[in-house]
Amino acid sequence: MRFHTRKWVKPEDLNANETLFGGRVLAWIDEEAALYSIIQLENKKVVTKYMSEINFMSTAVQGDVVEIGIEVVKFGKSSLNLNCEVRNKMTRETIVTVDNIIMVNLGDNGKPKPHGKKKVEFVRDRLANADD
Ligand SMILES: CC(C)(COP(=O)(O)OP(=O)(O)OC[C@H]1O[C@@H](n2cnc3c(N)ncnc32)[C@H](O)[C@@H]1OP(=O)(O)O)[C@@H](O)C(=O)NCCC(=O)NCCS
């Protein structure tokens, strides 16, 4: 799994227990999954369809640095199936895992549209191929 994004836990990210608020973590995960999918599928119109069980295993406190990892489980026809882990950057302790996130590629009419992708691609390779 590649951990693309780091976040710094700030006062506005805390719950009443002074630890990282679960809703904030879910917003970070959703944004990360959307960004990852938009880049992979080369389409800005990608939406979250489904998120599986969310398992909060540990927490973080103000000042901690956390990182968000995303991995492709499967390329579907219009869907992209991802899994995600958020962990403490310094200790590598897992904060939360989401095993199954389904993102759906949409056409201009807002309906699912085949994305035609079969494997993970890297932008640098696309750019290099464009130069050939
Ligand atoms: C996303 C949306 C357009 C999909 O419409 P739909 O009629 O359910 O589409 P389909 O049944 O054709 O499913 C589309 C794909 O998602 C997959 N899928 C749908 N529900 C799924 C589920 N619960 N679990 C796993 N995969 C699922 C289907 O298998 C299909 O994959 P494939 O094309 O790779 O075979 C529609 O449900 C929608 O607009 N939902 C709201 C999305 C949104 O606004 N999200 C933001 C948060 S509110």
JSON list of C-alpha atoms and ligand atoms in Angstrom, two decimals:
[
{"chain": "A", "resi": 1, "resn": "MET", "atom": "CA", "xyz": [0.00, 0.00, 0.00]},
{"chain": "A", "resi": 2, "resn": "ARG", "atom": "CA", "xyz": [1.24, 3.48, -0.87]},
{"chain": "A", "resi": 3, "resn": "PHE", "atom": "CA", "xyz": [0.68, 6.23, 1.66]},
{"chain": "A", "resi": 4, "resn": "HIS", "atom": "CA", "xyz": [0.17, 9.36, -0.44]},
{"chain": "A", "resi": 5, "resn": "THR", "atom": "CA", "xyz": [-1.14, 11.91, 2.01]},
{"chain": "A", "resi": 6, "resn": "ARG", "atom": "CA", "xyz": [-0.10, 13.22, 5.40]},
{"chain": "A", "resi": 7, "resn": "LYS", "atom": "CA", "xyz": [-2.30, 15.13, 7.80]},
{"chain": "A", "resi": 8, "resn": "TRP", "atom": "CA", "xyz": [-1.42, 17.09, 10.90]},
{"chain": "A", "resi": 9, "resn": "VAL", "atom": "CA", "xyz": [-3.93, 16.67, 13.75]},
{"chain": "A", "resi": 10, "resn": "LYS", "atom": "CA", "xyz": [-5.06, 20.20, 14.69]},
{"chain": "A", "resi": 11, "resn": "PRO", "atom": "CA", "xyz": [-7.35, 21.50, 17.48]},
{"chain": "A", "resi": 12, "resn": "GLU", "atom": "CA", "xyz": [-10.33, 21.63, 15.08]},
{"chain": "A", "resi": 13, "resn": "ASP", "atom": "CA", "xyz": [-9.89, 17.89, 14.34]},
{"chain": "A", "resi": 14, "resn": "LEU", "atom": "CA", "xyz": [-10.55, 16.76, 17.93]},
{"chain": "A", "resi": 15, "resn": "ASN", "atom": "CA", "xyz": [-13.62, 15.30, 19.64]},
{"chain": "A", "resi": 16, "resn": "ALA", "atom": "CA", "xyz": [-14.83, 15.96, 23.22]},
{"chain": "A", "resi": 17, "resn": "ASN", "atom": "CA", "xyz": [-12.31, 13.38, 24.42]},
{"chain": "A", "resi": 18, "resn": "GLU", "atom": "CA", "xyz": [-9.51, 15.56, 22.96]},
{"chain": "A", "resi": 19, "resn": "THR", "atom": "CA", "xyz": [-8.63, 12.81, 20.48]},
{"chain": "A", "resi": 20, "resn": "LEU", "atom": "CA", "xyz": [-8.99, 12.70, 16.71]},
{"chain": "A", "resi": 21, "resn": "PHE", "atom": "CA", "xyz": [-12.67, 13.00, 15.68]},
{"chain": "A", "resi": 22, "resn": "GLY", "atom": "CA", "xyz": [-13.88, 9.97, 13.68]},
{"chain": "A", "resi": 23, "resn": "GLY", "atom": "CA", "xyz": [-15.95, 12.11, 11.30]},
{"chain": "A", "resi": 24, "resn": "ARG", "atom": "CA", "xyz": [-12.85, 14.07, 10.34]},
{"chain": "A", "resi": 25, "resn": "VAL", "atom": "CA", "xyz": [-10.96, 10.87, 9.55]},
{"chain": "A", "resi": 26, "resn": "LEU", "atom": "CA", "xyz": [-13.84, 9.66, 7.36]},
{"chain": "A", "resi": 27, "resn": "ALA", "atom": "CA", "xyz": [-13.85, 12.96, 5.46]},
{"chain": "A", "resi": 28, "resn": "TRP", "atom": "CA", "xyz": [-10.09, 12.59, 4.88]},
{"chain": "A", "resi": 29, "resn": "ILE", "atom": "CA", "xyz": [-10.58, 9.00, 3.67]},
{"chain": "A", "resi": 30, "resn": "ASP", "atom": "CA", "xyz": [-13.42, 9.96, 1.33]},
{"chain": "A", "resi": 31, "resn": "GLU", "atom": "CA", "xyz": [-11.40, 12.80, -0.18]},
{"chain": "A", "resi": 32, "resn": "GLU", "atom": "CA", "xyz": [-8.35, 10.58, -0.60]},
{"chain": "A", "resi": 33, "resn": "ALA", "atom": "CA", "xyz": [-10.40, 7.84, -2.27]},
{"chain": "A", "resi": 34, "resn": "ALA", "atom": "CA", "xyz": [-12.00, 10.40, -4.61]},
{"chain": "A", "resi": 35, "resn": "LEU", "atom": "CA", "xyz": [-8.66, 11.98, -5.56]},
{"chain": "A", "resi": 36, "resn": "TYR", "atom": "CA", "xyz": [-7.06, 8.59, -6.11]},
{"chain": "A", "resi": 37, "resn": "SER", "atom": "CA", "xyz": [-9.98, 7.45, -8.30]},
{"chain": "A", "resi": 38, "resn": "ILE", "atom": "CA", "xyz": [-10.12, 10.67, -10.33]},
{"chain": "A", "resi": 39, "resn": "ILE", "atom": "CA", "xyz": [-6.43, 10.30, -11.15]},
{"chain": "A", "resi": 40, "resn": "GLN", "atom": "CA", "xyz": [-6.61, 6.57, -11.91]},
{"chain": "A", "resi": 41, "resn": "LEU", "atom": "CA", "xyz": [-9.78, 6.78, -13.99]},
{"chain": "A", "resi": 42, "resn": "GLU", "atom": "CA", "xyz": [-8.87, 10.12, -15.63]},
{"chain": "A", "resi": 43, "resn": "ASN", "atom": "CA", "xyz": [-12.35, 11.47, -14.94]},
{"chain": "A", "resi": 44, "resn": "LYS", "atom": "CA", "xyz": [-13.40, 14.20, -12.49]},
{"chain": "A", "resi": 45, "resn": "LYS", "atom": "CA", "xyz": [-16.93, 12.75, -12.20]},
{"chain": "A", "resi": 46, "resn": "VAL", "atom": "CA", "xyz": [-16.32, 9.90, -9.78]},
{"chain": "A", "resi": 47, "resn": "VAL", "atom": "CA", "xyz": [-18.51, 9.36, -6.73]},
{"chain": "A", "resi": 48, "resn": "THR", "atom": "CA", "xyz": [-18.40, 7.24, -3.58]},
{"chain": "A", "resi": 49, "resn": "LYS", "atom": "CA", "xyz": [-20.99, 4.47, -3.81]},
{"chain": "A", "resi": 50, "resn": "TYR", "atom": "CA", "xyz": [-20.21, 2.26, -0.84]},
{"chain": "A", "resi": 51, "resn": "MET", "atom": "CA", "xyz": [-17.96, 2.00, 2.20]},
{"chain": "A", "resi": 52, "resn": "SER", "atom": "CA", "xyz": [-17.68, -1.23, 4.17]},
{"chain": "A", "resi": 53, "resn": "GLU", "atom": "CA", "xyz": [-17.34, -1.63, 7.91]},
{"chain": "A", "resi": 54, "resn": "ILE", "atom": "CA", "xyz": [-15.11, 1.01, 9.46]},
{"chain": "A", "resi": 55, "resn": "ASN", "atom": "CA", "xyz": [-12.86, -0.22, 12.23]},
{"chain": "A", "resi": 56, "resn": "PHE", "atom": "CA", "xyz": [-11.27, 2.40, 14.50]},
{"chain": "A", "resi": 57, "resn": "MET", "atom": "CA", "xyz": [-8.35, 0.59, 16.15]},
{"chain": "A", "resi": 58, "resn": "SER", "atom": "CA", "xyz": [-6.47, 3.41, 17.85]},
{"chain": "A", "resi": 59, "resn": "THR", "atom": "CA", "xyz": [-6.57, 7.17, 17.94]},
{"chain": "A", "resi": 60, "resn": "ALA", "atom": "CA", "xyz": [-4.33, 10.21, 17.57]},
{"chain": "A", "resi": 61, "resn": "VAL", "atom": "CA", "xyz": [-3.90, 13.40, 19.56]},
{"chain": "A", "resi": 62, "resn": "GLN", "atom": "CA", "xyz": [-3.21, 17.01, 18.69]},
{"chain": "A", "resi": 63, "resn": "GLY", "atom": "CA", "xyz": [0.15, 17.42, 16.99]},
{"chain": "A", "resi": 64, "resn": "ASP", "atom": "CA", "xyz": [0.31, 13.84, 15.67]},
{"chain": "A", "resi": 65, "resn": "VAL", "atom": "CA", "xyz": [1.10, 13.29, 12.01]},
{"chain": "A", "resi": 66, "resn": "VAL", "atom": "CA", "xyz": [-1.09, 10.70, 10.33]},
{"chain": "A", "resi": 67, "resn": "GLU", "atom": "CA", "xyz": [-0.85, 9.28, 6.83]},
{"chain": "A", "resi": 68, "resn": "ILE", "atom": "CA", "xyz": [-3.48, 7.84, 4.53]},
{"chain": "A", "resi": 69, "resn": "GLY", "atom": "CA", "xyz": [-2.84, 4.82, 2.31]},
{"chain": "A", "resi": 70, "resn": "ILE", "atom": "CA", "xyz": [-4.95, 3.57, -0.58]},
{"chain": "A", "resi": 71, "resn": "GLU", "atom": "CA", "xyz": [-4.70, 0.33, -2.51]},
{"chain": "A", "resi": 72, "resn": "VAL", "atom": "CA", "xyz": [-6.70, -0.96, -5.46]},
{"chain": "A", "resi": 73, "resn": "VAL", "atom": "CA", "xyz": [-8.54, -4.20, -4.73]},
{"chain": "A", "resi": 74, "resn": "LYS", "atom": "CA", "xyz": [-10.16, -4.49, -8.15]},
{"chain": "A", "resi": 75, "resn": "PHE", "atom": "CA", "xyz": [-10.99, -2.59, -11.30]},
{"chain": "A", "resi": 76, "resn": "GLY", "atom": "CA", "xyz": [-14.63, -3.20, -12.23]},
{"chain": "A", "resi": 77, "resn": "LYS", "atom": "CA", "xyz": [-16.49, -2.02, -15.32]},
{"chain": "A", "resi": 78, "resn": "SER", "atom": "CA", "xyz": [-17.65, 1.37, -14.03]},
{"chain": "A", "resi": 79, "resn": "SER", "atom": "CA", "xyz": [-16.41, 0.83, -10.48]},
{"chain": "A", "resi": 80, "resn": "LEU", "atom": "CA", "xyz": [-13.09, 0.94, -8.68]},
{"chain": "A", "resi": 81, "resn": "ASN", "atom": "CA", "xyz": [-12.78, -1.07, -5.49]},
{"chain": "A", "resi": 82, "resn": "LEU", "atom": "CA", "xyz": [-10.27, 0.35, -2.98]},
{"chain": "A", "resi": 83, "resn": "ASN", "atom": "CA", "xyz": [-9.06, -0.34, 0.51]},
{"chain": "A", "resi": 84, "resn": "CYS", "atom": "CA", "xyz": [-7.67, 2.24, 2.88]},
{"chain": "A", "resi": 85, "resn": "GLU", "atom": "CA", "xyz": [-5.59, 2.48, 6.02]},
{"chain": "A", "resi": 86, "resn": "VAL", "atom": "CA", "xyz": [-4.94, 5.54, 8.16]},
{"chain": "A", "resi": 87, "resn": "ARG", "atom": "CA", "xyz": [-1.97, 5.21, 10.47]},
{"chain": "A", "resi": 88, "resn": "ASN", "atom": "CA", "xyz": [0.28, 7.22, 12.74]},
{"chain": "A", "resi": 89, "resn": "LYS", "atom": "CA", "xyz": [3.21, 8.35, 10.60]},
{"chain": "A", "resi": 90, "resn": "MET", "atom": "CA", "xyz": [5.75, 8.14, 13.44]},
{"chain": "A", "resi": 91, "resn": "THR", "atom": "CA", "xyz": [4.68, 4.91, 15.19]},
{"chain": "A", "resi": 92, "resn": "ARG", "atom": "CA", "xyz": [3.03, 3.17, 12.18]},
{"chain": "A", "resi": 93, "resn": "GLU", "atom": "CA", "xyz": [0.17, 2.27, 14.52]},
{"chain": "A", "resi": 94, "resn": "THR", "atom": "CA", "xyz": [-3.05, 1.68, 12.58]},
{"chain": "A", "resi": 95, "resn": "ILE", "atom": "CA", "xyz": [-5.80, 4.17, 13.42]},
{"chain": "A", "resi": 96, "resn": "VAL", "atom": "CA", "xyz": [-8.50, 2.91, 11.07]},
{"chain": "A", "resi": 97, "resn": "THR", "atom": "CA", "xyz": [-8.98, 0.52, 8.17]},
{"chain": "A", "resi": 98, "resn": "VAL", "atom": "CA", "xyz": [-11.72, 0.44, 5.53]},
{"chain": "A", "resi": 99, "resn": "ASP", "atom": "CA", "xyz": [-11.52, -2.78, 3.55]},
{"chain": "A", "resi": 100, "resn": "ASN", "atom": "CA", "xyz": [-13.92, -2.03, 0.76]},
{"chain": "A", "resi": 101, "resn": "ILE", "atom": "CA", "xyz": [-14.62, 1.36, -0.80]},
{"chain": "A", "resi": 102, "resn": "ILE", "atom": "CA", "xyz": [-16.55, 1.38, -4.08]},
{"chain": "A", "resi": 103, "resn": "MET", "atom": "CA", "xyz": [-16.07, 4.42, -6.29]},
{"chain": "A", "resi": 104, "resn": "VAL", "atom": "CA", "xyz": [-18.15, 4.74, -9.46]},
{"chain": "A", "resi": 105, "resn": "ASN", "atom": "CA", "xyz": [-17.09, 6.42, -12.69]},
{"chain": "A", "resi": 106, "resn": "LEU", "atom": "CA", "xyz": [-19.90, 8.59, -14.11]},
{"chain": "A", "resi": 107, "resn": "GLY", "atom": "CA", "xyz": [-20.67, 9.93, -17.55]},
{"chain": "A", "resi": 108, "resn": "ASP", "atom": "CA", "xyz": [-21.96, 13.43, -18.27]},
{"chain": "A", "resi": 109, "resn": "ASN", "atom": "CA", "xyz": [-25.51, 12.18, -17.63]},
{"chain": "A", "resi": 110, "resn": "GLY", "atom": "CA", "xyz": [-24.57, 11.19, -14.06]},
{"chain": "A", "resi": 111, "resn": "LYS", "atom": "CA", "xyz": [-24.98, 7.47, -14.80]},
{"chain": "A", "resi": 112, "resn": "PRO", "atom": "CA", "xyz": [-22.28, 4.80, -14.35]},
{"chain": "A", "resi": 113, "resn": "LYS", "atom": "CA", "xyz": [-19.93, 4.74, -17.34]},
{"chain": "A", "resi": 114, "resn": "PRO", "atom": "CA", "xyz": [-17.27, 2.09, -18.13]},
{"chain": "A", "resi": 115, "resn": "HIS", "atom": "CA", "xyz": [-13.83, 3.49, -17.38]},
{"chain": "A", "resi": 116, "resn": "GLY", "atom": "CA", "xyz": [-11.85, 0.99, -19.48]},
{"chain": "A", "resi": 117, "resn": "LYS", "atom": "CA", "xyz": [-9.03, 0.74, -16.90]},
{"chain": "A", "resi": 118, "resn": "LYS", "atom": "CA", "xyz": [-7.52, -2.59, -15.86]},
{"chain": "A", "resi": 119, "resn": "LYS", "atom": "CA", "xyz": [-4.42, -1.73, -13.84]},
{"chain": "A", "resi": 120, "resn": "VAL", "atom": "CA", "xyz": [-2.87, 0.98, -11.71]},
{"chain": "A", "resi": 121, "resn": "GLU", "atom": "CA", "xyz": [-1.23, 3.68, -13.82]},
{"chain": "A", "resi": 122, "resn": "PHE", "atom": "CA", "xyz": [1.25, 6.38, -12.88]},
{"chain": "A", "resi": 123, "resn": "VAL", "atom": "CA", "xyz": [0.95, 9.91, -14.20]},
{"chain": "A", "resi": 124, "resn": "ARG", "atom": "CA", "xyz": [4.68, 10.06, -14.96]},
{"chain": "A", "resi": 125, "resn": "ASP", "atom": "CA", "xyz": [4.31, 7.06, -17.32]},
{"chain": "A", "resi": 126, "resn": "ARG", "atom": "CA", "xyz": [1.32, 8.64, -19.04]},
{"chain": "A", "resi": 127, "resn": "LEU", "atom": "CA", "xyz": [3.31, 11.84, -19.57]},
{"chain": "A", "resi": 128, "resn": "ALA", "atom": "CA", "xyz": [6.35, 9.91, -20.82]},
{"chain": "A", "resi": 129, "resn": "ASN", "atom": "CA", "xyz": [4.16, 7.94, -23.27]},
{"chain": "A", "resi": 130, "resn": "ALA", "atom": "CA", "xyz": [2.57, 11.19, -24.47]},
{"chain": "A", "resi": 131, "resn": "ASP", "atom": "CA", "xyz": [6.08, 12.42, -25.42]},
{"chain": "A", "resi": 132, "resn": "ASP", "atom": "CA", "xyz": [6.81, 9.32, -27.55]},
{"chain": "B", "resi": 1, "resn": "LIG", "atom": "C1", "xyz": [-23.28, 5.90, -7.99]},
{"chain": "B", "resi": 1, "resn": "LIG", "atom": "C2", "xyz": [-24.62, 5.69, -8.70]},
{"chain": "B", "resi": 1, "resn": "LIG", "atom": "C3", "xyz": [-24.70, 6.55, -9.95]},
{"chain": "B", "resi": 1, "resn": "LIG", "atom": "C4", "xyz": [-24.62, 4.20, -9.09]},
{"chain": "B", "resi": 1, "resn": "LIG", "atom": "O1", "xyz": [-25.85, 3.92, -9.65]},
{"chain": "B", "resi": 1, "resn": "LIG", "atom": "P1", "xyz": [-26.38, 2.40, -9.64]},
{"chain": "B", "resi": 1, "resn": "LIG", "atom": "O2", "xyz": [-27.66, 2.40, -10.38]},
{"chain": "B", "resi": 1, "resn": "LIG", "atom": "O3", "xyz": [-26.33, 1.86, -8.26]},
{"chain": "B", "resi": 1, "resn": "LIG", "atom": "O4", "xyz": [-25.29, 1.70, -10.53]},
{"chain": "B", "resi": 1, "resn": "LIG", "atom": "P2", "xyz": [-25.03, 0.18, -10.77]},
{"chain": "B", "resi": 1, "resn": "LIG", "atom": "O5", "xyz": [-25.95, -0.71, -10.02]},
{"chain": "B", "resi": 1, "resn": "LIG", "atom": "O6", "xyz": [-24.94, 0.06, -12.27]},
{"chain": "B", "resi": 1, "resn": "LIG", "atom": "O7", "xyz": [-23.57, -0.02, -10.13]},
{"chain": "B", "resi": 1, "resn": "LIG", "atom": "C5", "xyz": [-22.46, 0.67, -10.66]},
{"chain": "B", "resi": 1, "resn": "LIG", "atom": "C6", "xyz": [-21.23, -0.10, -10.22]},
{"chain": "B", "resi": 1, "resn": "LIG", "atom": "O8", "xyz": [-21.12, -0.03, -8.81]},
{"chain": "B", "resi": 1, "resn": "LIG", "atom": "C7", "xyz": [-21.09, -1.34, -8.27]},
{"chain": "B", "resi": 1, "resn": "LIG", "atom": "N1", "xyz": [-21.83, -1.30, -7.00]},
{"chain": "B", "resi": 1, "resn": "LIG", "atom": "C8", "xyz": [-22.98, -0.67, -6.78]},
{"chain": "B", "resi": 1, "resn": "LIG", "atom": "N2", "xyz": [-23.37, -0.87, -5.50]},
{"chain": "B", "resi": 1, "resn": "LIG", "atom": "C9", "xyz": [-22.42, -1.65, -4.93]},
{"chain": "B", "resi": 1, "resn": "LIG", "atom": "C10", "xyz": [-22.25, -2.20, -3.63]},
{"chain": "B", "resi": 1, "resn": "LIG", "atom": "N3", "xyz": [-23.13, -1.98, -2.66]},
{"chain": "B", "resi": 1, "resn": "LIG", "atom": "N4", "xyz": [-21.15, -2.95, -3.39]},
{"chain": "B", "resi": 1, "resn": "LIG", "atom": "C11", "xyz": [-20.25, -3.18, -4.38]},
{"chain": "B", "resi": 1, "resn": "LIG", "atom": "N5", "xyz": [-20.36, -2.67, -5.64]},
{"chain": "B", "resi": 1, "resn": "LIG", "atom": "C12", "xyz": [-21.44, -1.93, -5.90]},
{"chain": "B", "resi": 1, "resn": "LIG", "atom": "C13", "xyz": [-21.77, -2.21, -9.29]},
{"chain": "B", "resi": 1, "resn": "LIG", "atom": "O9", "xyz": [-21.34, -3.57, -9.16]},
{"chain": "B", "resi": 1, "resn": "LIG", "atom": "C14", "xyz": [-21.28, -1.57, -10.57]},
{"chain": "B", "resi": 1, "resn": "LIG", "atom": "O10", "xyz": [-19.94, -1.97, -10.80]},
{"chain": "B", "resi": 1, "resn": "LIG", "atom": "P3", "xyz": [-19.35, -2.36, -12.27]},
{"chain": "B", "resi": 1, "resn": "LIG", "atom": "O11", "xyz": [-19.86, -1.35, -13.26]},
{"chain": "B", "resi": 1, "resn": "LIG", "atom": "O12", "xyz": [-17.87, -2.23, -12.12]},
{"chain": "B", "resi": 1, "resn": "LIG", "atom": "O13", "xyz": [-19.80, -3.74, -12.57]},
{"chain": "B", "resi": 1, "resn": "LIG", "atom": "C15", "xyz": [-25.85, 6.02, -7.81]},
{"chain": "B", "resi": 1, "resn": "LIG", "atom": "O14", "xyz": [-26.04, 4.99, -6.84]},
{"chain": "B", "resi": 1, "resn": "LIG", "atom": "C16", "xyz": [-25.66, 7.33, -7.10]},
{"chain": "B", "resi": 1, "resn": "LIG", "atom": "O15", "xyz": [-25.72, 8.40, -7.72]},
{"chain": "B", "resi": 1, "resn": "LIG", "atom": "N6", "xyz": [-25.42, 7.27, -5.75]},
{"chain": "B", "resi": 1, "resn": "LIG", "atom": "C17", "xyz": [-25.07, 8.46, -5.00]},
{"chain": "B", "resi": 1, "resn": "LIG", "atom": "C18", "xyz": [-23.54, 8.69, -5.05]},
{"chain": "B", "resi": 1, "resn": "LIG", "atom": "C19", "xyz": [-23.12, 9.92, -4.31]},
{"chain": "B", "resi": 1, "resn": "LIG", "atom": "O16", "xyz": [-23.69, 10.98, -4.48]},
{"chain": "B", "resi": 1, "resn": "LIG", "atom": "N7", "xyz": [-22.11, 9.78, -3.47]},
{"chain": "B", "resi": 1, "resn": "LIG", "atom": "C20", "xyz": [-21.63, 10.86, -2.68]},
{"chain": "B", "resi": 1, "resn": "LIG", "atom": "C21", "xyz": [-21.99, 10.68, -1.25]},
{"chain": "B", "resi": 1, "resn": "LIG", "atom": "S1", "xyz": [-23.66, 11.09, -0.90]}
]
